[in-house]
Short mmCIF file of C-alpha atoms in Angstrom, two decimals:
data_model
loop_
_atom_site.label_atom_id
_atom_site.label_comp_id
_atom_site.label_asym_id
_atom_site.label_seq_id
_atom_site.Cartn_x
_atom_site.Cartn_y
_atom_site.Cartn_z
CA MET A 18 -165.48 131.80 73.15
CA SER A 19 -167.91 129.32 71.39
CA GLY A 20 -166.64 127.06 68.50
CA ASN A 21 -169.29 127.86 66.25
CA GLY A 22 -168.76 128.08 62.72
CA THR A 23 -172.51 129.02 62.34
CA ALA A 24 -175.28 129.27 64.80
CA HIS A 25 -176.29 125.70 63.47
CA ALA A 26 -173.49 123.93 62.04
CA HIS A 27 -171.62 123.52 65.26
CA ARG A 28 -172.23 123.22 68.91
CA SER A 29 -170.86 125.87 71.49
CA VAL A 30 -168.02 124.42 73.70
CA LEU A 31 -169.27 122.74 76.99
CA LEU A 32 -172.75 123.99 75.64
CA ASP A 33 -174.79 121.51 77.91
CA ASP A 34 -172.73 121.59 80.69
CA ALA A 35 -172.75 125.50 80.70
CA VAL A 36 -176.28 125.68 80.55
CA ASP A 37 -177.16 122.87 82.88
CA ALA A 38 -174.73 124.57 85.65
CA LEU A 39 -176.22 128.25 84.70
CA VAL A 40 -179.99 127.73 84.71
CA TRP A 41 -181.57 126.74 87.97
CA ARG A 42 -184.79 128.43 87.99
CA ALA A 43 -186.67 128.69 84.58
CA ASP A 44 -188.28 132.12 85.75
CA GLY A 45 -184.98 133.78 86.10
CA ILE A 46 -183.08 136.68 84.44
CA TYR A 47 -179.80 135.41 82.87
CA VAL A 48 -177.10 136.97 81.19
CA ASP A 49 -174.99 135.57 78.26
CA GLY A 50 -171.70 137.82 78.18
CA THR A 51 -170.77 136.47 74.76
CA PHE A 52 -173.51 135.92 72.20
CA GLY A 53 -171.38 134.77 69.40
CA ARG A 54 -173.51 132.87 66.90
CA GLY A 55 -176.17 132.20 69.44
CA GLY A 56 -175.43 128.67 70.81
CA HIS A 57 -175.31 129.28 74.58
CA SER A 58 -178.14 131.92 74.16
CA ARG A 59 -180.62 129.67 72.34
CA ALA A 60 -179.90 126.62 74.83
CA ILE A 61 -180.50 128.99 77.72
CA LEU A 62 -184.00 130.26 76.25
CA SER A 63 -185.08 126.58 75.75
CA ARG A 64 -184.80 126.30 79.49
CA LEU A 65 -186.73 129.26 80.44
CA GLY A 66 -190.47 129.52 81.19
CA ALA A 67 -192.72 132.45 79.81
CA ASP A 68 -191.60 134.85 82.91
CA GLY A 69 -187.65 133.89 82.11
CA ARG A 70 -185.50 136.69 80.44
CA LEU A 71 -182.15 136.71 78.92
CA LEU A 72 -179.71 139.54 78.32
CA ALA A 73 -177.05 139.06 76.20
CA PHE A 74 -173.94 141.05 75.12
CA ASP A 75 -171.59 141.10 72.02
CA LYS A 76 -168.94 143.55 70.57
CA ASP A 77 -168.88 141.95 67.30
CA PRO A 78 -171.70 143.69 64.70
CA GLN A 79 -171.49 140.16 63.12
CA ALA A 80 -173.07 138.57 66.12
CA ILE A 81 -175.38 141.56 66.80
CA ALA A 82 -176.57 140.76 63.17
CA GLU A 83 -177.28 136.95 64.08
CA ALA A 84 -178.95 137.92 67.18
CA ALA A 85 -181.45 140.18 65.62
CA THR A 86 -182.91 136.70 63.81
CA LEU A 87 -183.64 135.48 67.26
CA ASN A 88 -187.13 136.34 67.38
CA ASP A 89 -188.06 135.88 71.02
CA ALA A 90 -189.64 138.39 73.36
CA ARG A 91 -187.66 137.10 76.16
CA PHE A 92 -184.18 138.09 74.53
CA GLU A 93 -182.47 141.20 74.31
CA ILE A 94 -179.04 141.79 72.66
CA VAL A 95 -176.46 144.70 73.76
CA HIS A 96 -173.95 145.55 71.06
CA ASP A 97 -171.10 146.10 73.61
CA SER A 98 -168.75 144.61 75.73
CA PHE A 99 -169.82 142.68 78.89
CA ALA A 100 -167.90 145.11 81.07
CA THR A 101 -170.91 147.27 80.28
CA LEU A 102 -173.32 144.92 82.39
CA PRO A 103 -173.84 147.35 85.51
CA ASP A 104 -174.81 150.03 83.21
CA ALA A 105 -176.99 147.92 81.16
CA ALA A 106 -178.81 146.11 83.94
CA SER A 107 -179.41 149.46 85.53
CA ALA A 108 -180.99 151.15 82.49
CA ARG A 109 -183.39 148.13 82.25
CA GLY A 110 -184.31 148.49 85.88
CA ARG A 111 -182.64 144.93 86.73
CA THR A 112 -180.95 144.88 89.97
CA GLN A 113 -180.71 141.30 90.23
CA VAL A 114 -180.02 138.55 88.03
CA ALA A 115 -180.34 134.49 88.45
CA GLY A 116 -176.94 133.87 86.52
CA VAL A 117 -174.11 135.19 84.55
CA LEU A 118 -172.23 133.11 81.59
CA LEU A 119 -169.10 134.53 80.36
CA ASP A 120 -167.80 132.41 77.46
CA LEU A 121 -164.38 133.81 76.92
CA GLY A 122 -161.81 134.62 74.15
CA VAL A 123 -162.38 134.61 70.37
CA SER A 124 -164.81 132.87 68.31
CA SER A 125 -164.34 130.41 65.73
CA PRO A 126 -166.12 132.75 62.90
CA GLN A 127 -163.79 135.41 63.86
CA ILE A 128 -160.66 133.33 63.60
CA ASP A 129 -161.78 131.73 60.24
CA ASP A 130 -162.49 135.07 58.58
CA PRO A 131 -159.33 136.52 57.07
CA ALA A 132 -160.92 139.85 56.84
CA ARG A 133 -160.98 140.05 60.93
CA GLY A 134 -157.14 139.74 61.07
CA PHE A 135 -157.33 137.42 63.84
CA SER A 136 -155.34 134.45 62.73
CA PHE A 137 -151.87 133.83 61.30
CA ARG A 138 -153.12 130.83 59.14
CA PHE A 139 -154.67 133.46 56.62
CA ASP A 140 -153.29 136.46 55.01
CA GLY A 141 -155.66 139.43 55.94
CA PRO A 142 -155.62 142.78 57.15
CA LEU A 143 -154.11 143.44 60.68
CA ASP A 144 -157.24 144.33 62.25
CA MET A 145 -158.13 142.39 65.17
CA ARG A 146 -160.91 144.08 66.84
CA MET A 147 -163.79 142.29 67.99
CA ASP A 148 -166.04 145.46 67.48
CA SER A 149 -165.00 146.55 64.04
CA THR A 150 -167.10 149.54 63.97
CA ARG A 151 -164.71 151.59 66.82
CA GLY A 152 -161.43 151.46 68.63
CA GLU A 153 -157.82 151.13 67.43
CA SER A 154 -156.96 148.08 64.90
CA ALA A 155 -153.83 146.11 65.56
CA ALA A 156 -151.98 147.88 62.56
CA ASP A 157 -152.55 151.29 64.19
CA TRP A 158 -151.34 150.07 67.52
CA LEU A 159 -148.16 148.51 65.68
CA ALA A 160 -147.46 151.74 64.01
CA ARG A 161 -147.23 153.84 67.22
CA ALA A 162 -146.22 151.59 70.12
CA SER A 163 -143.00 152.00 71.29
CA GLN A 164 -140.48 148.98 71.45
CA GLU A 165 -141.01 148.87 75.33
CA GLU A 166 -144.58 148.82 75.10
CA LEU A 167 -144.71 145.91 72.40
CA THR A 168 -142.21 144.03 74.30
CA GLU A 169 -144.48 144.26 77.68
CA VAL A 170 -147.69 143.60 76.00
CA ILE A 171 -146.21 140.49 73.99
CA ARG A 172 -144.32 139.41 77.11
CA ASP A 173 -147.27 139.62 79.50
CA TYR A 174 -150.31 138.51 77.34
CA GLY A 175 -148.44 136.40 75.13
CA GLU A 176 -146.38 134.64 77.68
CA GLU A 177 -143.61 134.97 75.08
CA ARG A 178 -140.10 134.36 76.14
CA PHE A 179 -139.00 136.10 72.66
CA ALA A 180 -140.78 139.24 73.35
CA VAL A 181 -137.95 141.46 73.32
CA GLN A 182 -136.38 140.01 69.98
CA ILE A 183 -140.10 140.19 68.51
CA ALA A 184 -140.59 143.82 69.74
CA LYS A 185 -137.28 144.97 68.11
CA ALA A 186 -138.12 143.32 64.80
CA ILE A 187 -141.52 144.94 64.61
CA VAL A 188 -139.84 148.41 65.23
CA ALA A 189 -136.97 147.60 62.69
CA ARG A 190 -139.47 146.87 60.30
CA ARG A 191 -141.42 149.90 61.21
CA ALA A 192 -138.33 151.95 60.34
CA ASP A 193 -138.58 150.80 56.65
CA THR A 194 -142.13 152.35 56.20
CA ALA A 195 -141.06 154.64 53.63
CA ARG A 196 -139.90 152.00 51.43
CA LEU A 197 -142.45 149.21 52.29
CA GLY A 198 -145.28 150.86 53.77
CA ARG A 199 -147.13 150.47 57.11
CA LEU A 200 -147.10 146.66 58.58
CA GLU A 201 -150.83 145.97 57.68
CA ARG A 202 -150.95 142.16 57.00
CA THR A 203 -151.11 139.12 59.31
CA ALA A 204 -148.77 136.98 57.10
CA GLU A 205 -146.08 139.73 57.42
CA LEU A 206 -146.41 139.89 60.77
CA ALA A 207 -146.32 136.10 61.21
CA GLU A 208 -143.08 135.95 59.15
CA ILE A 209 -141.46 138.91 61.24
CA VAL A 210 -142.22 136.90 64.41
CA ALA A 211 -141.01 133.49 62.97
CA ARG A 212 -137.62 135.01 62.02
CA ALA A 213 -137.35 136.55 65.75
CA VAL A 214 -138.38 133.33 67.46
CA LYS A 215 -135.30 130.98 67.59
CA THR A 216 -136.64 127.95 69.25
CA ARG A 217 -140.46 126.81 68.27
CA GLU A 218 -142.75 124.67 70.58
CA ARG A 219 -143.74 121.50 69.05
CA GLY A 220 -146.90 121.83 67.17
CA GLN A 221 -147.40 125.45 67.55
CA ASN A 222 -146.60 128.27 65.08
CA PRO A 223 -144.30 130.61 66.49
CA ALA A 224 -146.71 133.55 65.88
CA THR A 225 -149.34 131.87 68.30
CA ARG A 226 -148.39 133.83 71.39
CA THR A 227 -147.82 137.04 69.87
CA PHE A 228 -151.06 137.37 67.97
CA GLN A 229 -152.89 136.17 71.12
CA ALA A 230 -151.08 139.03 72.84
CA ILE A 231 -151.87 141.73 70.38
CA ARG A 232 -155.43 140.65 70.33
CA ILE A 233 -155.95 140.70 74.03
CA HIS A 234 -154.60 144.34 74.20
CA VAL A 235 -156.50 145.58 71.13
CA ASN A 236 -159.69 144.34 72.81
CA GLN A 237 -158.86 145.22 76.30
CA GLU A 238 -160.07 141.56 77.15
CA LEU A 239 -158.47 140.79 80.71
CA ALA A 240 -159.49 144.54 81.99
CA ASP A 241 -162.90 143.62 80.76
CA LEU A 242 -163.05 140.53 82.58
CA GLN A 243 -162.11 142.14 85.77
CA VAL A 244 -164.82 144.59 85.37
CA ALA A 245 -167.47 141.82 84.53
CA LEU A 246 -166.36 139.22 87.47
CA SER A 247 -166.80 142.09 89.86
CA ALA A 248 -170.17 143.30 88.18
CA ALA A 249 -171.71 139.74 88.19
CA LEU A 250 -171.09 139.37 91.82
CA GLN A 251 -172.87 142.26 92.77
CA LEU A 252 -175.81 141.69 90.34
CA LEU A 253 -176.36 137.75 91.07
CA GLU A 254 -179.29 137.05 93.48
CA HIS A 255 -178.80 134.37 96.40
CA GLY A 256 -178.29 131.27 94.76
CA GLY A 257 -177.51 132.77 91.32
CA ARG A 258 -174.73 131.15 89.43
CA LEU A 259 -171.32 132.56 88.10
CA VAL A 260 -170.20 130.27 84.73
CA VAL A 261 -167.00 131.33 83.22
CA ILE A 262 -165.06 129.19 80.22
CA SER A 263 -161.63 130.23 79.60
CA PHE A 264 -159.51 129.02 76.77
CA HIS A 265 -155.92 129.95 77.94
CA SER A 266 -154.09 130.45 81.36
CA LEU A 267 -154.24 134.13 81.69
CA GLU A 268 -157.88 133.89 81.67
CA ASP A 269 -158.50 131.31 83.78
CA ARG A 270 -155.97 132.41 86.47
CA ILE A 271 -157.88 135.58 86.77
CA VAL A 272 -161.17 133.75 87.10
CA LYS A 273 -159.73 131.07 89.61
CA ARG A 274 -158.27 133.77 91.73
CA PHE A 275 -161.55 135.86 91.55
CA MET A 276 -163.78 132.87 92.63
CA ARG A 277 -161.24 131.88 95.29
CA GLU A 278 -160.81 135.05 96.86
CA HIS A 279 -164.52 135.44 96.93
CA ALA A 280 -165.20 131.82 98.50
CA THR A 281 -162.57 132.22 100.94
CA PRO A 282 -163.96 133.70 104.53
CA PRO A 283 -161.99 136.73 105.65
CA ALA A 284 -159.49 136.73 108.34
CA VAL A 285 -160.84 137.44 111.90
CA ASP A 286 -158.99 138.11 115.04
CA ARG A 287 -159.43 134.79 117.30
CA ARG A 288 -158.66 136.66 120.21
CA VAL A 289 -161.92 138.29 119.94
CA PRO A 290 -165.20 135.94 120.99
CA LEU A 291 -167.52 135.38 118.37
CA ARG A 292 -170.34 133.07 117.84
CA ALA A 293 -170.26 131.07 114.59
CA ALA A 294 -173.38 132.94 113.45
CA ASP A 295 -171.55 136.29 113.69
CA LEU A 296 -168.49 135.11 111.73
CA PRO A 297 -168.24 136.98 108.32
CA GLN A 298 -169.15 134.79 105.48
CA PRO A 299 -167.66 134.87 101.76
CA PRO A 300 -170.00 135.77 99.08
CA LEU A 301 -169.41 132.82 96.85
CA LYS A 302 -169.59 129.11 96.90
CA LEU A 303 -167.28 127.20 94.42
CA LEU A 304 -169.32 124.43 92.57
CA GLY A 305 -166.44 122.85 90.80
CA ARG A 306 -164.63 122.99 87.50
CA LEU A 307 -164.86 121.17 84.15
CA ARG A 308 -163.35 120.27 81.06
CA ALA A 309 -164.43 119.13 77.79
CA GLY A 310 -164.57 115.28 77.31
CA ASP A 311 -162.82 113.14 74.91
CA ALA A 312 -165.81 113.00 72.29
CA GLU A 313 -166.17 116.87 72.37
CA VAL A 314 -162.65 117.69 71.70
CA GLU A 315 -162.44 115.11 69.08
CA ALA A 316 -165.31 116.71 67.32
CA ASN A 317 -164.20 120.07 68.00
CA PRO A 318 -160.08 120.40 68.67
CA ARG A 319 -160.75 123.71 69.97
CA ALA A 320 -162.53 122.57 73.11
CA ARG A 321 -159.17 121.06 74.38
CA SER A 322 -158.00 124.02 76.15
CA ALA A 323 -161.71 124.87 77.56
CA ILE A 324 -161.91 125.03 81.19
CA MET A 325 -165.36 125.72 82.76
CA ARG A 326 -165.51 127.20 86.55
CA ILE A 327 -168.78 127.70 88.45
CA ALA A 328 -169.78 129.48 91.64
CA GLU A 329 -172.95 130.34 93.54
CA LYS A 330 -173.91 133.59 95.26
CA VAL A 331 -174.64 132.52 98.93
CA ALA A 332 -176.55 134.57 101.44
CA ALA A 333 -174.73 137.55 103.13
#
């Protein structure tokens, strides 16, 4: 997600490149799937004319509070996941949109606030919910998940080769709840993981992959992404743009596969004579991928892993 500290202190990752790719007509209806602190939304609005519209989404109450300060009649914020895009668009009578931007992952304000529990760098409550007003916290899930479920989540969402050992260590700690209380602090979880991970990757905290995995699971990030990509494809008008910024391989793999699948012509029986005009055409055209440049990475190291993919809806 955006590498912002506040709306005005930092620029969102790939800000100009993303908006350049997204906004192709000034009177269109656009979607910002993750408002964050409003970096992309403000830039999109600056490109729109009087008839343009922007519908933004965010789970985070703090992001919603920031959005409330954006006084623009062309803008509307929805306090929910971008996976609810179909219902939100239908409720507003929107059957087509000109572009959808999805800036994935967790934002810098979320990471840097110890009270949110996203980071092993600070001691704080094990929350990790992007929407702190609803749902199950990381501490709640860790208190009830079986060793098998812990292993699966840490292995699949963290790509962690020591997932079994970490899951066993969490379950062993949980067995001592009567003496130590529940596992509820980020510092303790990071310590448990560090003891279970025998080989550390150079320059990476041993808890990195486990914290990522738990966060993805608690927020159902990959499931929401799948729903949002399909919704965007259905809602985009002819010529509409789908722009997605990913920050780790799990997200990018889903986006890449989705775009490639819908940009590849379907297989046809070559034995049946068909005119070229009769051949089925894929709904998307790939427009490219982009990474942050050296200057942006130097100014914001979190931009290093960002990959932006762009596709265009073509005529049926």
